[in-house]
Short mmCIF file of C-alpha atoms in Angstrom, two decimals:
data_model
loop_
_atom_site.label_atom_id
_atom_site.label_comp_id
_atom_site.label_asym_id
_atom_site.label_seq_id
_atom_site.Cartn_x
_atom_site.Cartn_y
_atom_site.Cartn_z
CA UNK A 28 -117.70 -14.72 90.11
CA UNK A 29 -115.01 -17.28 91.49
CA UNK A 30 -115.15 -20.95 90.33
CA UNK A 31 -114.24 -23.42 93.73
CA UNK A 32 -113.67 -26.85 93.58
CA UNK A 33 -114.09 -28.61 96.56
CA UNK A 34 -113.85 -32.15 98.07
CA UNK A 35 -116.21 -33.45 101.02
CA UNK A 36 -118.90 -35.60 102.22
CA UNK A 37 -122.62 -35.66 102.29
CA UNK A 38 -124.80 -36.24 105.61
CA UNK A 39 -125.55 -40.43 104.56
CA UNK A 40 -121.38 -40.17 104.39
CA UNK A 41 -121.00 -40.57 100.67
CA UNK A 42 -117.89 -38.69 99.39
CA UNK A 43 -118.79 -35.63 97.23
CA UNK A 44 -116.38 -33.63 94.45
CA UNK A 45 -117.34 -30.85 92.50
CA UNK A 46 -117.08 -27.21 91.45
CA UNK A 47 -119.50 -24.22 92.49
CA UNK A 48 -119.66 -20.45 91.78
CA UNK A 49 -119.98 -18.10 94.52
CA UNK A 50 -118.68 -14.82 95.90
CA UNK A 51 -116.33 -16.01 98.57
CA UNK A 52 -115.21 -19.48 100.23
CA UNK A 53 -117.90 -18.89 103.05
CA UNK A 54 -120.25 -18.15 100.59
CA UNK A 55 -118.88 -20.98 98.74
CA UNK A 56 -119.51 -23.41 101.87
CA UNK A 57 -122.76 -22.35 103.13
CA UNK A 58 -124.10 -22.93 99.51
CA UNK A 59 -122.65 -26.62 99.83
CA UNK A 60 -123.91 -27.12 103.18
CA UNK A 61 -127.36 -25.86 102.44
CA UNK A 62 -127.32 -28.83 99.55
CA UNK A 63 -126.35 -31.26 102.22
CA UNK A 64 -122.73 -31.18 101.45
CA UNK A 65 -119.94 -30.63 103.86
CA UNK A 66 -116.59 -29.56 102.17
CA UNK A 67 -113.21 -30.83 103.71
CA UNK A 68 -111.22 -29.49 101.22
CA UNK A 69 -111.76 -26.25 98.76
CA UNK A 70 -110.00 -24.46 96.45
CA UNK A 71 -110.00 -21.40 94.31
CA UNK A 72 -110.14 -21.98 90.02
CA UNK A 73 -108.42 -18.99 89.13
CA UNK A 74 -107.70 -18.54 85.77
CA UNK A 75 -105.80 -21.20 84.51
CA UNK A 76 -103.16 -21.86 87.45
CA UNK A 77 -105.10 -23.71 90.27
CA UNK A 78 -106.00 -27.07 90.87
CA UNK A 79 -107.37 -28.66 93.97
CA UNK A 80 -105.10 -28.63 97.07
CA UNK A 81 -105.42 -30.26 100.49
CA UNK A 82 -106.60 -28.65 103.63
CA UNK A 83 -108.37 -25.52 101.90
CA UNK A 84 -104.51 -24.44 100.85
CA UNK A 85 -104.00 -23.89 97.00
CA UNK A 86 -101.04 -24.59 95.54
CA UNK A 87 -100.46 -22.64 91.37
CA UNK A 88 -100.12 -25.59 88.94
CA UNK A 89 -98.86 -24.26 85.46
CA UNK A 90 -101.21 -25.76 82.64
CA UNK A 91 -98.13 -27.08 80.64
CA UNK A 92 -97.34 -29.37 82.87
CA UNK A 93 -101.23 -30.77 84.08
CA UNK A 94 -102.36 -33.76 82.50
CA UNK A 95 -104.46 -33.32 79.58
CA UNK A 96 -108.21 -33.37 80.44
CA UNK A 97 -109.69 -33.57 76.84
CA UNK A 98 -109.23 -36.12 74.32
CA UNK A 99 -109.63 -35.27 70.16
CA UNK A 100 -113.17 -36.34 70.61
CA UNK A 101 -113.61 -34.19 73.49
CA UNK A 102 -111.90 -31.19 71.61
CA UNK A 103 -114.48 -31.90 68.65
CA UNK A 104 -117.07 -32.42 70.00
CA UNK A 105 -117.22 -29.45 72.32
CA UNK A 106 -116.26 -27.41 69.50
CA UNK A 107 -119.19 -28.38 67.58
CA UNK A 108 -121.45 -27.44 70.67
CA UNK A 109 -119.74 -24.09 71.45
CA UNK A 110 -120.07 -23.23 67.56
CA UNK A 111 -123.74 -24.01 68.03
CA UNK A 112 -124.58 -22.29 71.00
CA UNK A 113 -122.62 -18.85 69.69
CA UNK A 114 -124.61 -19.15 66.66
CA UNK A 115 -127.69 -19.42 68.83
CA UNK A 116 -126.88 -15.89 70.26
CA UNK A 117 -125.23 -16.84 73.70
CA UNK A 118 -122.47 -15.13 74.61
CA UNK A 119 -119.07 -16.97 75.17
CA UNK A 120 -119.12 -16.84 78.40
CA UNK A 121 -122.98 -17.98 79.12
CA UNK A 122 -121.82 -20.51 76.31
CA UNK A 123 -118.99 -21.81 78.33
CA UNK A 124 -120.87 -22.13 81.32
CA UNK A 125 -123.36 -24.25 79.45
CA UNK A 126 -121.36 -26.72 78.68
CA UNK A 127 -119.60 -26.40 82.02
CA UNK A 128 -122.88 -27.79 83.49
CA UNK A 129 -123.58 -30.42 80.77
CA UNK A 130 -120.45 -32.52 81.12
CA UNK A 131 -119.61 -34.63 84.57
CA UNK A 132 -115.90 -35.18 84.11
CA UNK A 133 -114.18 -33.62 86.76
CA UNK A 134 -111.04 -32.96 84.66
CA UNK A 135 -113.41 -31.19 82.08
CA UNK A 136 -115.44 -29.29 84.07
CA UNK A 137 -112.39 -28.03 85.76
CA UNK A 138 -110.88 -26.95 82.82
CA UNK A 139 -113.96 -25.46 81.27
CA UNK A 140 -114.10 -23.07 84.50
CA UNK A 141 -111.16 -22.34 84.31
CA UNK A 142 -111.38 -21.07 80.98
CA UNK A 143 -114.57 -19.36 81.40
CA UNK A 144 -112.79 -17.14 84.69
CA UNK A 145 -109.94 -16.31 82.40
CA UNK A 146 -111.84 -14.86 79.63
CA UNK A 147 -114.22 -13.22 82.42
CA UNK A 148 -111.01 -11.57 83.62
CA UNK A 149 -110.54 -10.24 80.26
CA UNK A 150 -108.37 -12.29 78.31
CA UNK A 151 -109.31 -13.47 74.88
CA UNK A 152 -110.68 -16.93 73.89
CA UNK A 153 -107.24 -17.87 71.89
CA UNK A 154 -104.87 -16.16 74.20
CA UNK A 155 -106.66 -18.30 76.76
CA UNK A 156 -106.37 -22.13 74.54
CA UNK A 157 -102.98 -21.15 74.29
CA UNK A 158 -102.02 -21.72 77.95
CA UNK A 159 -103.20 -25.78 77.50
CA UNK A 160 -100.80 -26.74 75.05
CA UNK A 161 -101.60 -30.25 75.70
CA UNK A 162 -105.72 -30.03 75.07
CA UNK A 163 -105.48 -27.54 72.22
CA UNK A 164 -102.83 -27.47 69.43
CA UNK A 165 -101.59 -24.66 68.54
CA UNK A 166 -103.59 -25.08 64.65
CA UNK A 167 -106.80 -24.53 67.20
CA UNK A 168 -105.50 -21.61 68.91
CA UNK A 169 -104.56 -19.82 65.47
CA UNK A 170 -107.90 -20.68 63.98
CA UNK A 171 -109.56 -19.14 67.08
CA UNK A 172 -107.17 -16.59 66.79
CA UNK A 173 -108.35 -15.91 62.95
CA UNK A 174 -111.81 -15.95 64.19
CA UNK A 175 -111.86 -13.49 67.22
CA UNK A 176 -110.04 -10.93 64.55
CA UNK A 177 -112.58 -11.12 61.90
CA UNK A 178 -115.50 -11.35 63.88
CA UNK A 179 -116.38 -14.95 62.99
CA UNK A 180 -115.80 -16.72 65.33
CA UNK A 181 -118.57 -19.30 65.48
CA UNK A 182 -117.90 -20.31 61.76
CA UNK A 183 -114.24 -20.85 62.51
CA UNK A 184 -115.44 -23.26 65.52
CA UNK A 185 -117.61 -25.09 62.76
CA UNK A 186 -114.69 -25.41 60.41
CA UNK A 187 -112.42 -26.15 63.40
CA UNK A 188 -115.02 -29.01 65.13
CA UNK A 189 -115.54 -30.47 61.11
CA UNK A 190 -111.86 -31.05 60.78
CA UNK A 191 -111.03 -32.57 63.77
CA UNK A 192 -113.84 -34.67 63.08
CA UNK A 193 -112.28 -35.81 59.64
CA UNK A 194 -108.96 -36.07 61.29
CA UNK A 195 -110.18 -38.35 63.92
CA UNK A 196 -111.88 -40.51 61.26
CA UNK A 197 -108.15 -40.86 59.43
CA UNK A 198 -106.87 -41.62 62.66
CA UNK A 199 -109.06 -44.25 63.04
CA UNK A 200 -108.75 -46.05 59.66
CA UNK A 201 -105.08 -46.43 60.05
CA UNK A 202 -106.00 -47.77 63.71
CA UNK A 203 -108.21 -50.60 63.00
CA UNK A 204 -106.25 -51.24 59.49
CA UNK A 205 -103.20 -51.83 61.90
CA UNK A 206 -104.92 -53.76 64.93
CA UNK A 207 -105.88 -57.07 63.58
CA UNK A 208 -103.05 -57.71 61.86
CA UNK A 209 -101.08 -56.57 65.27
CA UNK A 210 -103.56 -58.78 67.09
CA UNK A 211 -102.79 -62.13 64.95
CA UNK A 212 -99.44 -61.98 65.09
CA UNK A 213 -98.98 -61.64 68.50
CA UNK A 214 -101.19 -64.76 69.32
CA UNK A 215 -99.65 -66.36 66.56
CA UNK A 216 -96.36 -65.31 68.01
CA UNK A 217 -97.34 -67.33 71.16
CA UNK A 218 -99.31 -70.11 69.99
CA UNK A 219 -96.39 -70.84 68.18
CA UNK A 220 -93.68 -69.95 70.89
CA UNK A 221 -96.32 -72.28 73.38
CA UNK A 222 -95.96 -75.15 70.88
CA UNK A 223 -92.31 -75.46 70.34
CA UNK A 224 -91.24 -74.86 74.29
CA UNK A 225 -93.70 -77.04 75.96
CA UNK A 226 -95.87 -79.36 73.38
CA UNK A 227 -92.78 -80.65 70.91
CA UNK A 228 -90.36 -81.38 73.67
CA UNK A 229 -92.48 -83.67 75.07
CA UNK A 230 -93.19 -85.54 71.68
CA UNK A 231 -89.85 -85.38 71.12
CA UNK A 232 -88.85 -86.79 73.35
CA UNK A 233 -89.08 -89.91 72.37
CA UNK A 234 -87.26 -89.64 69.36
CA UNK A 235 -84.26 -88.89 71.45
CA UNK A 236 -83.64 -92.01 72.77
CA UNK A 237 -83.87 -94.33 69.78
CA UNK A 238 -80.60 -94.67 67.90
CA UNK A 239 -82.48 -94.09 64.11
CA UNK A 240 -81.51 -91.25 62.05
CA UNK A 241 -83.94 -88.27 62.69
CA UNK A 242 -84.95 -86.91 59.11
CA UNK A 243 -83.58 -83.42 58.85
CA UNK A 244 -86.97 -81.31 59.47
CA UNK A 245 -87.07 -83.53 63.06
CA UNK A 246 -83.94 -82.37 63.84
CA UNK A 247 -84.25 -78.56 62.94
CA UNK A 248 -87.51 -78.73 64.82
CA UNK A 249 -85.83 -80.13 68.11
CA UNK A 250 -82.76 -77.66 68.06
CA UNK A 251 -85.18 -74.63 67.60
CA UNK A 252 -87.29 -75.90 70.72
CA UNK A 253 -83.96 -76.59 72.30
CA UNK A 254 -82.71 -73.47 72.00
CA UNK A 255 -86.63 -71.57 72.44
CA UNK A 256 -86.68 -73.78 75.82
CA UNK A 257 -83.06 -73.16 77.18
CA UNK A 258 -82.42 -69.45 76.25
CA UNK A 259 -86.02 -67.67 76.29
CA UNK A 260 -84.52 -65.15 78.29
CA UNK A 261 -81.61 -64.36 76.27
CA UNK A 262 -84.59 -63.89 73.49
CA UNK A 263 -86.46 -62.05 75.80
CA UNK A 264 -83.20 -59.33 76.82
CA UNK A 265 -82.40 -59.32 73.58
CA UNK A 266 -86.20 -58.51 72.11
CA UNK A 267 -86.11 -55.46 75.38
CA UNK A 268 -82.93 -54.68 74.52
CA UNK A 269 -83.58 -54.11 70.81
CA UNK A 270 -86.63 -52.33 72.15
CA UNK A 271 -84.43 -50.05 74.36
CA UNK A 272 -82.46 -48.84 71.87
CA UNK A 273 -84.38 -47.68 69.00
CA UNK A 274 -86.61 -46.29 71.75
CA UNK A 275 -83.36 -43.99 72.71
CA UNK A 276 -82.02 -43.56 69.17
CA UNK A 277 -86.02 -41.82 68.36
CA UNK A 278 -85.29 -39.71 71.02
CA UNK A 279 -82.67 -38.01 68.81
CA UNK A 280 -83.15 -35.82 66.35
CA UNK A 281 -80.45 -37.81 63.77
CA UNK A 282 -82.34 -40.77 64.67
CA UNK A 283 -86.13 -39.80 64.65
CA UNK A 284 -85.05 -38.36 61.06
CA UNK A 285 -83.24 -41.52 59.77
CA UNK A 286 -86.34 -43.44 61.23
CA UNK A 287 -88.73 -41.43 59.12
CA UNK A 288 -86.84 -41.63 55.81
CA UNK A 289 -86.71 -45.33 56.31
CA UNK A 290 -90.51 -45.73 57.03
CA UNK A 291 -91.37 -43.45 53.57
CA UNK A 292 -89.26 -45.96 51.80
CA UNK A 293 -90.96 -49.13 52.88
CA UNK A 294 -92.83 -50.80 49.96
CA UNK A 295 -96.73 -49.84 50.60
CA UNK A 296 -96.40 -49.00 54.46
CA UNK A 297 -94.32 -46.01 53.35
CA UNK A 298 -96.80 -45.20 50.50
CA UNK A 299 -99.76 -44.98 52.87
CA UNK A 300 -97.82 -42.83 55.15
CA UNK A 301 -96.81 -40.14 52.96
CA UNK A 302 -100.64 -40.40 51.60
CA UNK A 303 -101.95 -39.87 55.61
CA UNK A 304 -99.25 -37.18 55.92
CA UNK A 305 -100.31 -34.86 52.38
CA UNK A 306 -103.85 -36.02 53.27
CA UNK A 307 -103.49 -34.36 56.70
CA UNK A 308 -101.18 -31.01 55.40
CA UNK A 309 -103.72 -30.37 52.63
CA UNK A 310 -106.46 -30.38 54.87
CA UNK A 311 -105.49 -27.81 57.92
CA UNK A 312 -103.89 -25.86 55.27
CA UNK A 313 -107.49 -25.29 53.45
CA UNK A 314 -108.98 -24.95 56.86
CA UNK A 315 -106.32 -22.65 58.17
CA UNK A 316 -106.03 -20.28 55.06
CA UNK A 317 -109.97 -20.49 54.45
CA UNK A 318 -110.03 -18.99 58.33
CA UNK A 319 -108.18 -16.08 57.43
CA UNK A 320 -104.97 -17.44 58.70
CA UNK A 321 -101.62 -16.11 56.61
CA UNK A 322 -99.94 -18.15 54.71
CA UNK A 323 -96.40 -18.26 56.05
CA UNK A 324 -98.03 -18.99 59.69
CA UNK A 325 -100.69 -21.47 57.94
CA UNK A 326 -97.41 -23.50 56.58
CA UNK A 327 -95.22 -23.34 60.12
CA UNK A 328 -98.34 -24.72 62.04
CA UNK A 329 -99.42 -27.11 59.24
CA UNK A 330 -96.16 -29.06 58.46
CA UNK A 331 -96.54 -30.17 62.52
CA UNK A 332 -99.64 -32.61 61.75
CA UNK A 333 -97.36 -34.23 59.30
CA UNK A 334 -95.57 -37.02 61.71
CA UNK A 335 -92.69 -36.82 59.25
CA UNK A 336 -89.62 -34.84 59.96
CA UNK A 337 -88.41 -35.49 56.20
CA UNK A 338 -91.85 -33.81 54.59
CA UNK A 339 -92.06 -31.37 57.39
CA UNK A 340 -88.35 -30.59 56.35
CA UNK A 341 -89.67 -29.92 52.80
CA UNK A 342 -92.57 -27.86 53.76
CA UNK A 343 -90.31 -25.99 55.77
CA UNK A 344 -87.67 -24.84 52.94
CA UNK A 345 -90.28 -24.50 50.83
CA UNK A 346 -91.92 -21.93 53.26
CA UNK A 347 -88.52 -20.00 53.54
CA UNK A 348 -88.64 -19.88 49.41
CA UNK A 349 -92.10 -18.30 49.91
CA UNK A 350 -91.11 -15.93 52.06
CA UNK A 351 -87.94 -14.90 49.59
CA UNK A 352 -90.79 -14.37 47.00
CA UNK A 353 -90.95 -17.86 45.29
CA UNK A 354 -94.35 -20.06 44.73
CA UNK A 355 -96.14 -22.46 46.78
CA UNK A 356 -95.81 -25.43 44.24
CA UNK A 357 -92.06 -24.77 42.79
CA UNK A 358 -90.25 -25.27 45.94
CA UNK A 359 -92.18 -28.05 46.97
CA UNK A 360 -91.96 -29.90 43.38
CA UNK A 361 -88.25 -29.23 43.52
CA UNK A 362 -87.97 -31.56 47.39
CA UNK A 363 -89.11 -34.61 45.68
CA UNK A 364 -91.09 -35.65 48.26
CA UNK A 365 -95.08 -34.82 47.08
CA UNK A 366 -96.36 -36.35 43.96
CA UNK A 367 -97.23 -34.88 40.67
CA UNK A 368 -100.63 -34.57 41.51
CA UNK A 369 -100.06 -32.69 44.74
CA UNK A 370 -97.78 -29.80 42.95
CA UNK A 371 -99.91 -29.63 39.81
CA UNK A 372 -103.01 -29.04 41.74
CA UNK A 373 -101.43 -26.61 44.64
CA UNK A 374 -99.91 -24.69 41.18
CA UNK A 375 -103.25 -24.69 39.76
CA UNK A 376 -104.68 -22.95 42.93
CA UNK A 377 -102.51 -20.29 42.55
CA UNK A 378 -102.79 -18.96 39.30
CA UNK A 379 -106.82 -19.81 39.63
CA UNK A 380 -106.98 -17.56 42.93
CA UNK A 381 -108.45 -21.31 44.23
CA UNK A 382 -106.12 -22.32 46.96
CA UNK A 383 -108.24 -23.60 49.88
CA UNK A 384 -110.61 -25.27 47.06
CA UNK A 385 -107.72 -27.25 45.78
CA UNK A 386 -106.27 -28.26 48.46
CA UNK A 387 -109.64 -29.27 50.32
CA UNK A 388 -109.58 -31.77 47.06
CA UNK A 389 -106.63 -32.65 47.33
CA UNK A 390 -106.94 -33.65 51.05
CA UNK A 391 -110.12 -35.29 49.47
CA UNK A 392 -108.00 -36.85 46.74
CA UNK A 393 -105.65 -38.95 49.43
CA UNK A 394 -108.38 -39.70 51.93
CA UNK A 395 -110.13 -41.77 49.28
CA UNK A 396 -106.46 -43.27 48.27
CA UNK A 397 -105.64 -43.98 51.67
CA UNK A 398 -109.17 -45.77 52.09
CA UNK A 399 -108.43 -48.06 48.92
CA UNK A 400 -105.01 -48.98 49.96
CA UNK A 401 -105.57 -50.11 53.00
CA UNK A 402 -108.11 -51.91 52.49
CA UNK A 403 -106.18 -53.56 49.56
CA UNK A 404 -103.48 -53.79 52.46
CA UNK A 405 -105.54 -55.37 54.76
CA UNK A 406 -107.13 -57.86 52.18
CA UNK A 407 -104.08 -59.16 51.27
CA UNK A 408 -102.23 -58.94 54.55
CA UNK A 409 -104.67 -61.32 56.40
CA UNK A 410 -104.23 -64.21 54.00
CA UNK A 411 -100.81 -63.77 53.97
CA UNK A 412 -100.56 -64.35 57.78
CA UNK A 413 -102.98 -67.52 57.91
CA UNK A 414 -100.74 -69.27 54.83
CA UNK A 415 -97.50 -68.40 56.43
CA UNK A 416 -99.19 -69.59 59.71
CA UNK A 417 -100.46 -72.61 58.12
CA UNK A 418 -97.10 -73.44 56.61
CA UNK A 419 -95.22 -73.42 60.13
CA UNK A 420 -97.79 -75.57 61.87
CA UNK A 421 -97.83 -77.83 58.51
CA UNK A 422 -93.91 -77.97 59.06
CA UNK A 423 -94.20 -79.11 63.22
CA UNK A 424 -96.65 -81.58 62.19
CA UNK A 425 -94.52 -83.36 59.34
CA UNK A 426 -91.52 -82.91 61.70
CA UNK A 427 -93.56 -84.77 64.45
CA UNK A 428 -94.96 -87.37 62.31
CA UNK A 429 -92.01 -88.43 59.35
CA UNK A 430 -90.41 -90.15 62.42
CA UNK A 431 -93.43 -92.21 63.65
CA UNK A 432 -94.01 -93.43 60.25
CA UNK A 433 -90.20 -94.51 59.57
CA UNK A 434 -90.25 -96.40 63.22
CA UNK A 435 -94.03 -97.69 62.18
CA UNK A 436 -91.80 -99.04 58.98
CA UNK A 437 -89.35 -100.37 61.30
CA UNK A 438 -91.83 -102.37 63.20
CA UNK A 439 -93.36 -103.68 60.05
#
């Protein structure tokens, strides 16, 4: 049955939005009218190409470019319900529409119909997912993939919706480890900036008419204010300008790559990324291969939740050694880039028949390393902040106040 969405007003004059089911757009409107509703606009979900137009028209919209409608949470969360409600007996479809009715985002329950038409049109769940690049990645649409072929397809959603789940709670530890820190240092940034550009000039301003010798930390506090007060916006083009550039030079491939090498060489930062990006490889690779997923395609699609081009450069060669016969743990001992630990394990896996297992610990392994160093991080890093802090507002108040004293002395 066609999916509508349609735009109008109720009888009070209250605007009205939704989608309905029904065998044509008459049938479509008397249904809406006979709730009250009166559509102005309507238009026809088919498949995965149509979006709501003005005027009753409808206009295709390809699903690459649309804006996505579901978030990670979203994505897990429905995942979880549609594993649960296949497991229940309901069929994909009936499951769909379920939580079609359930959810009141528009975006969603657009989506969701649109889906549900597609498959009813017979296309298959993953051939479907893969149309919305944006709301599923393509590590979903292979697992989905897996599970349509072997028949198990509501254990692959459970696997799916639990490691999304764990991936969102990574996410969010390196989130809130970063925001505070990010958070002080701006409003220390302009405390401090609101200090030396409005309150010292004025105090200093005094000192600038007596003819004594300024000691030297008076003096380097006045010429930074001077200069902080007088060329704020040359600091300001220069800070957008900086901005501007390595914003361009990331666009590039030489540049995103140099950027990444850089960032796995900087003293703990680098260490905790290269722990979130193993952490996150060893993981969908378990889930992935534990699915029923081949190897060489488990590696291509796995190596993309990385965020690294340098490890995903690793994975990579090591995936063309595997295909020219080679081990798992071999080539990727040889790159350098994964720890002892991660090759000894993955090499252990092999000869044990034990993959997935061993790479499920080891994803286990650097979630609980990742966990310890930054909270170590974050332990440290605070204090840090308030002493160096403390230490720049100690030196504008001795700046401010040796001079008083000497021309206190003077008076004496």
């Amino acid at each position: 049955m066609p999916v509508y969405q349609y735009r109008g007003y109720r009888a009070d004059g209250a605007s009205a939005t939704g989608i309905i089911d029904a065998e044509s757009p008459k049938v479509a409107r008397l249904k809406l009218r006979k709730d009250g509703v009166f559509p102005t606009e309507m238009a026809e979900q088919e498949g995965a190409s149509r979006t709501m137009t003005t005027r009753l028209g409808a206009t295709p919209v390809a699903g690459v470019g649309r804006t996505p409608a579901l978030t990670v949470t979203d994505v897990a969360l429905m995942t979880r319900q549609l594993a649960t409600l296949l497991v229940a007996g309901l069929p994909l479809v009936d499951a769909l529409g379920v939580l079609m009715d359930q959810t009141e985002r528009k975006g969603v329950k657009g989506l969701l119909a649109d889906i549900r038409e597609a498959i009813r049109g017979g296309a298959s769940y993953s051939a479907v997912l893969e149309r919305y690049p944006r709301d599923f990645s393509p590590i979903y649409v292979h697992m989905v993939r897996a599970g349509e072929a072997s028949g198990a397809l509501d254990q692959i959603l459970f696997r799916l919706a639990e490691f999304l789940e764990k991936q969102l709670a990574l996410k969010n530890k390196v989130t809130n480890a970063i925001l505070y820190p990010a958070i002080m240092l701006v409003v220390g940034t302009l405390v401090l900036f609101f200090l030396v550009t409005f309150v010292v000039p004025k105090i200093t301003a005094v000192f600038a008419h007596s003819k004594q010798a300024l000691p030297w930390p008076t003096v380097v506090l006045m010429e930074v204010s001077h200069f902080c007060l007088n060329y704020w916006m040359v600091l300001l083009g220069g800070l957008l300008g900086v901005i501007w550039v390595v914003r361009r030079a990331l666009r590039t491939e030489a540049g995103a790559v140099l950027a990444d090498r850089i960032l796995l060489k900087v003293p703990l930062i680098g260490q905790v990324a290269r722990m979130v990006s193993i952490s996150r490889l060893a993981s969908t690779l378990a889930t992935m291969l534990s699915s029923g997923v081949q190897l060489l395609d488990a590696l291509d699609v796995s190596k993309r939740v990385m965020n690294n081009r340098i490890l995903e450069q690793a994975v990579e060669e090591a995936r063309q050694n595997i295909r020219e016969g080679e081990t798992i743990a071999e080539p990727l001992k040889r790159s350098g880039e994964f720890p002892p630990l991660v090759t000894h394990m993955i090499a252990v896996g092999e000869k044990s028949g034990e993959m997935e297992e061993m790479l499920r610990r080891v994803g286990q392994i650097y979630d609980g390393e990742v966990d310890r160093v930054i909270t170590r991080f974050t332990s440290l890093l605070e204090p840090v902040m308030i002493v160096v802090m403390g230490v720049i507002v100690l030196f504008i108040v001795v700046a401010i106040l040796l001079p008083i004293f000497e021309m206190g002395q003077m008076v004496r």
